[in-house]
Tab-separated table of C-alpha atoms and ligand atoms in Angstrom:
chain	number	residue	atom	x	y	z
P	1	MET	CA	24.693	-2.918	-27.620
P	2	TYR	CA	28.308	-2.677	-26.419
P	3	PRO	CA	30.672	-4.276	-27.207
P	4	ALA	CA	29.580	-5.464	-30.642
P	5	GLN	CA	31.497	-8.242	-32.330
P	6	PHE	CA	30.347	-10.531	-35.106
P	7	PRO	CA	31.847	-12.444	-38.018
P	8	GLY	CA	31.336	-12.374	-41.755
P	9	GLN	CA	32.419	-15.377	-43.768
P	10	HIS	CA	36.051	-14.241	-43.992
P	11	VAL	CA	36.256	-11.183	-41.728
P	12	LEU	CA	35.554	-10.310	-38.134
P	13	LEU	CA	33.866	-7.050	-37.160
P	14	ARG	CA	34.807	-5.684	-33.749
P	15	GLU	CA	34.959	-2.476	-31.732
P	16	PHE	CA	37.862	-0.101	-32.381
P	17	LYS	CA	40.747	-0.080	-29.927
P	18	GLN	CA	43.617	2.326	-29.288
P	19	THR	CA	46.078	0.121	-31.208
P	20	ASP	CA	44.060	0.638	-34.423
P	21	VAL	CA	45.309	4.230	-34.795
P	22	ALA	CA	48.247	3.442	-37.124
P	23	GLN	CA	46.206	1.361	-39.553
P	24	THR	CA	43.360	3.877	-39.449
P	25	ALA	CA	45.828	6.673	-40.241
P	26	GLU	CA	47.164	4.681	-43.212
P	27	LEU	CA	43.642	4.322	-44.586
P	28	LEU	CA	42.690	7.957	-44.020
P	29	ARG	CA	45.842	9.236	-45.737
P	30	ASP	CA	45.174	7.238	-48.895
P	31	ASP	CA	43.724	9.370	-51.696
P	32	GLN	CA	42.216	6.283	-53.335
P	33	VAL	CA	40.109	5.929	-50.194
P	34	THR	CA	39.283	9.530	-49.325
P	35	ARG	CA	38.382	10.360	-52.922
P	36	TRP	CA	35.111	8.552	-52.308
P	37	SER	CA	34.541	8.815	-48.594
P	38	TRP	CA	33.542	11.398	-46.063
P	39	PHE	CA	37.081	11.962	-44.722
P	40	ASP	CA	39.564	14.552	-45.936
P	41	SER	CA	42.997	13.135	-46.675
P	42	GLN	CA	44.657	16.401	-45.609
P	43	ALA	CA	46.262	15.745	-42.223
P	44	PRO	CA	43.578	13.583	-40.648
P	45	ASP	CA	44.005	13.230	-36.905
P	46	ALA	CA	43.558	9.455	-36.745
P	47	ALA	CA	44.120	9.342	-32.976
P	48	ALA	CA	41.277	11.811	-32.388
P	49	ILE	CA	39.046	9.975	-34.861
P	50	VAL	CA	39.617	6.614	-33.130
P	51	ARG	CA	39.098	8.237	-29.717
P	52	GLY	CA	35.791	9.701	-30.936
P	53	ILE	CA	34.653	6.351	-32.349
P	54	MET	CA	35.488	4.607	-29.051
P	55	THR	CA	33.696	7.252	-26.986
P	56	ARG	CA	30.549	7.285	-29.138
P	57	ALA	CA	30.419	3.461	-29.069
P	58	GLN	CA	29.723	3.546	-25.340
P	59	ARG	CA	26.962	6.167	-25.413
P	60	GLU	CA	23.444	5.142	-24.498
P	61	PRO	CA	21.357	4.958	-26.547
P	62	ARG	CA	23.941	3.861	-29.088
P	63	THR	CA	23.460	5.586	-32.449
P	64	GLU	CA	26.591	4.418	-34.261
P	65	TYR	CA	28.303	1.097	-34.888
P	66	PHE	CA	31.694	2.165	-36.272
P	67	LEU	CA	33.569	-1.122	-36.364
P	68	ALA	CA	36.990	-2.333	-37.436
P	69	VAL	CA	37.048	-5.011	-40.137
P	70	THR	CA	39.768	-7.548	-39.467
P	71	GLN	CA	41.157	-10.796	-40.752
P	72	PRO	CA	41.064	-13.764	-38.336
P	73	ASP	CA	44.589	-12.840	-37.057
P	74	ASP	CA	43.227	-9.348	-36.116
P	75	THR	CA	44.957	-7.521	-38.986
P	76	MET	CA	42.711	-4.572	-39.777
P	77	VAL	CA	41.660	-4.481	-43.428
P	78	GLY	CA	39.128	-1.671	-43.193
P	79	PHE	CA	36.215	-0.249	-41.276
P	80	THR	CA	32.475	0.033	-41.537
P	81	ARG	CA	29.871	2.332	-40.050
P	82	LEU	CA	26.208	1.791	-39.401
P	83	GLY	CA	24.686	5.078	-38.252
P	84	LEU	CA	21.241	4.858	-36.675
P	85	SER	CA	18.672	7.608	-37.161
P	86	GLY	CA	14.988	8.010	-37.833
P	87	MET	CA	12.523	5.188	-37.325
P	88	GLN	CA	14.291	1.805	-37.097
P	89	ALA	CA	16.618	3.044	-39.814
P	90	GLY	CA	20.355	2.921	-40.406
P	91	GLU	CA	22.832	4.203	-42.976
P	92	ILE	CA	25.771	2.010	-43.905
P	93	ALA	CA	29.243	2.805	-45.218
P	94	CYS	CA	32.318	0.655	-45.702
P	95	THR	CA	35.985	1.283	-46.443
P	96	ILE	CA	38.554	-1.369	-47.291
P	97	ASN	CA	42.323	-0.848	-47.505
P	98	PRO	CA	43.287	-0.702	-51.235
P	99	HIS	CA	45.849	-3.511	-50.603
P	100	HIS	CA	42.834	-5.774	-50.060
P	101	TRP	CA	40.437	-4.524	-52.739
P	102	GLN	CA	38.489	-6.884	-54.984
P	103	ARG	CA	38.738	-9.891	-52.694
P	104	GLY	CA	35.125	-9.725	-51.561
P	105	TYR	CA	35.900	-8.144	-48.153
P	106	ALA	CA	33.417	-5.285	-48.569
P	107	THR	CA	30.657	-7.626	-49.724
P	108	ASP	CA	31.344	-9.906	-46.767
P	109	THR	CA	31.448	-6.937	-44.353
P	110	VAL	CA	28.299	-5.199	-45.552
P	111	ARG	CA	26.409	-8.493	-45.638
P	112	ALA	CA	27.393	-9.126	-41.999
P	113	VAL	CA	26.383	-5.590	-40.932
P	114	ILE	CA	23.023	-5.895	-42.697
P	115	THR	CA	22.361	-9.234	-40.984
P	116	PHE	CA	23.278	-7.607	-37.643
P	117	GLY	CA	21.167	-4.513	-38.364
P	118	PHE	CA	18.025	-6.375	-39.316
P	119	GLY	CA	18.474	-9.450	-37.121
P	120	VAL	CA	19.900	-8.023	-33.888
P	121	LEU	CA	19.013	-4.302	-33.938
P	122	HIS	CA	15.611	-4.956	-35.553
P	123	LEU	CA	16.029	-2.182	-38.114
P	124	HIS	CA	13.387	-1.867	-40.796
P	125	ARG	CA	15.439	0.003	-43.374
P	126	ILE	CA	19.147	0.378	-44.214
P	127	SER	CA	20.308	2.996	-46.687
P	128	ALA	CA	23.560	3.754	-48.464
P	129	ALA	CA	24.536	7.059	-50.086
P	130	VAL	CA	27.001	6.480	-52.894
P	131	ILE	CA	28.891	8.897	-55.129
P	132	PRO	CA	27.673	7.695	-58.549
P	133	ASP	CA	31.149	7.626	-60.165
P	134	ASN	CA	32.308	5.239	-57.437
P	135	THR	CA	31.914	2.117	-59.573
P	136	ALA	CA	32.992	-0.323	-56.872
P	137	SER	CA	30.587	1.083	-54.323
P	138	VAL	CA	27.686	1.113	-56.802
P	139	ALA	CA	28.429	-2.549	-57.714
P	140	LEU	CA	28.633	-3.451	-54.022
P	141	THR	CA	25.319	-1.756	-53.182
P	142	ILE	CA	23.327	-3.073	-56.139
P	143	GLY	CA	24.910	-6.516	-55.768
P	144	LEU	CA	23.494	-6.797	-52.257
P	145	GLY	CA	19.995	-5.929	-53.438
P	146	PHE	CA	19.716	-2.234	-52.493
P	147	GLN	CA	17.148	-0.269	-54.526
P	148	TYR	CA	17.880	3.141	-56.042
P	149	GLU	CA	15.789	5.941	-54.481
P	150	GLY	CA	17.104	9.226	-55.805
P	151	ARG	CA	19.821	11.859	-55.906
P	152	LEU	CA	20.954	13.922	-52.906
P	153	ARG	CA	22.428	17.202	-54.120
P	154	ASP	CA	25.803	18.328	-52.668
P	155	HIS	CA	25.436	15.675	-50.015
P	156	VAL	CA	29.097	15.146	-49.123
P	157	CYS	CA	32.208	17.286	-49.158
P	158	THR	CA	35.550	15.548	-49.384
P	159	ASN	CA	38.895	17.278	-49.901
P	160	GLY	CA	37.064	20.559	-50.454
P	161	VAL	CA	34.799	19.305	-53.254
P	162	TRP	CA	31.026	18.850	-52.953
P	163	TYR	CA	29.485	15.743	-54.478
P	164	ASP	CA	25.934	14.620	-55.143
P	165	THR	CA	25.206	11.100	-53.967
P	166	HIS	CA	22.741	8.456	-55.055
P	167	LEU	CA	20.629	7.098	-52.245
P	168	TYR	CA	19.886	3.363	-52.131
P	169	SER	CA	17.915	1.404	-49.578
P	170	LEU	CA	17.172	-2.132	-48.487
P	171	LEU	CA	14.193	-3.173	-46.362
P	172	ALA	CA	14.194	-5.964	-43.782
P	173	GLN	CA	11.638	-7.986	-45.683
P	174	GLU	CA	13.640	-7.773	-48.914
P	175	TRP	CA	16.716	-9.058	-47.083
P	176	THR	CA	14.777	-11.963	-45.580
P	177	GLU	CA	13.359	-12.900	-48.994
P	178	ARG	CA	16.808	-12.696	-50.524
P	179	SER	CA	18.351	-14.843	-47.767
P	180	VAL	CA	15.644	-17.505	-48.209
P	181	HIS	CA	16.193	-17.433	-51.972
P	182	ASP	CA	20.007	-17.756	-51.582
P	183	HIS	CA	19.553	-20.570	-49.074
P	184	LEU	CA	17.278	-22.483	-51.473
P	185	LEU	CA	19.857	-22.101	-54.251
P	186	ASP	CA	22.603	-23.369	-51.894
P	187	THR	CA	20.645	-26.473	-50.931
P	188	ARG	CA	19.764	-27.460	-54.514
Y	1	COA	C1	33.960	0.333	-52.301
Y	1	COA	C2	34.930	-0.604	-51.572
Y	1	COA	C3	34.545	-0.653	-50.110
Y	1	COA	C4	34.819	-2.005	-52.205
Y	1	COA	O1	35.690	-2.874	-51.480
Y	1	COA	P1	36.133	-4.316	-52.020
Y	1	COA	O2	36.503	-5.158	-50.867
Y	1	COA	O3	37.120	-4.140	-53.099
Y	1	COA	O4	34.740	-4.837	-52.664
Y	1	COA	P2	34.382	-6.328	-53.087
Y	1	COA	O5	35.618	-7.067	-53.434
Y	1	COA	O6	33.477	-6.910	-52.086
Y	1	COA	O7	33.571	-6.048	-54.431
Y	1	COA	C5	32.269	-5.473	-54.411
Y	1	COA	C6	31.812	-5.229	-55.839
Y	1	COA	O8	32.522	-4.123	-56.391
Y	1	COA	C7	33.192	-4.499	-57.589
Y	1	COA	N1	34.452	-3.776	-57.601
Y	1	COA	C8	35.384	-3.759	-56.621
Y	1	COA	N2	36.379	-2.932	-56.986
Y	1	COA	C9	36.055	-2.439	-58.213
Y	1	COA	C10	36.663	-1.527	-59.095
Y	1	COA	N3	37.835	-0.962	-58.806
Y	1	COA	N4	36.057	-1.240	-60.261
Y	1	COA	C11	34.859	-1.792	-60.568
Y	1	COA	N5	34.208	-2.662	-59.749
Y	1	COA	C12	34.816	-2.976	-58.607
Y	1	COA	C13	33.392	-5.996	-57.451
Y	1	COA	O9	33.556	-6.612	-58.719
Y	1	COA	C14	32.100	-6.403	-56.774
Y	1	COA	O10	31.049	-6.424	-57.713
Y	1	COA	P3	30.338	-7.804	-58.103
Y	1	COA	O11	29.750	-8.341	-56.820
Y	1	COA	O12	29.311	-7.386	-59.092
Y	1	COA	O13	31.430	-8.665	-58.640
Y	1	COA	C15	36.402	-0.134	-51.745
Y	1	COA	O14	36.650	0.065	-53.114
Y	1	COA	C16	36.729	1.118	-50.963
Y	1	COA	O15	37.062	1.042	-49.783
Y	1	COA	N6	36.674	2.287	-51.620
Y	1	COA	C17	36.993	3.546	-50.972
Y	1	COA	C18	35.969	3.950	-49.919
Y	1	COA	C19	34.574	3.900	-50.497
Y	1	COA	O16	34.334	4.266	-51.645
Y	1	COA	N7	33.613	3.466	-49.702
Y	1	COA	C20	32.235	3.395	-50.115
Y	1	COA	C21	31.510	4.629	-49.789
Y	1	COA	S1	31.414	4.905	-48.066
C-alpha cells in the first residue's frame, strides 16, 4: 500500500519526504540512538538513507513500511520500520528522538504499527529483535505483550560492535485478545 498514513493517539505516521533529511540526520548522528539501533553514527548519509526509504516505499510488492513519526504539526519526533518477510510476518523497530523520550511516543507508535500490520496488512506474526541491555526497548516490547522467543547470536553490528539480540513476537490473535481485554477495562 502506498502512500501509508495513519494516526496513533498522539502521533501521526506518514511516508518520508525529502524535507525530513535534516531531522533524520540529527537522529542518526546521536550516539544515544545509534548505540541501540542498526545505524552507525559515523558519518551517516541521511540524504541517501531518506532517498532509499522513499524509493523502496514505492516498490511492488511493498516489503517495507519505513515511516516518519510526527506530532500533529508535522514535527518529526522519530521513525519506525515494519519490514515484511516470510509468511504473513513482519519485524518492527522504532526510534524516537531523545528530546522526546519517556513521553509514550514509542508505545503509541508501535501500537499503531501493530494495529496497521494485523488489521490492514493481515499479518499473522510481528517480531522485534532487541539488544537485551536496551532497557527502554525491552520495556516497550514486553509492555505491548510480545513474548520472548530466544537469543540471536551476533545479530546486529552497530558502530563496529556485534551484539546478540533477544527475539520477541506477537501473534494476531494475541493482539485481538489484548485489544478486547483493554476495551472491556475501558468501558467498566
Ligand atoms: C526505545 C525507544 C524507542 C523508547 O522510546 P520512548 O518514546 O521513550 O518510549 P515510551 O515513552 O513509549 O516508553 C516505553 C517503555 O520504556 C520505558 N522506558 C523509556 N525510556 C526508558 C529508560 N531510559 N530506561 C528505562 N525504561 C525506559 C518506559 O517506562 C515504558 O515502559 P512502561 O510502559 O513499562 O512504563 C527510545 O528509547 C529510542 O529511540 N531508543 C534508541 C533506539 C532504539 O533503541 N530503538 C529500539 C530498537 S530498534
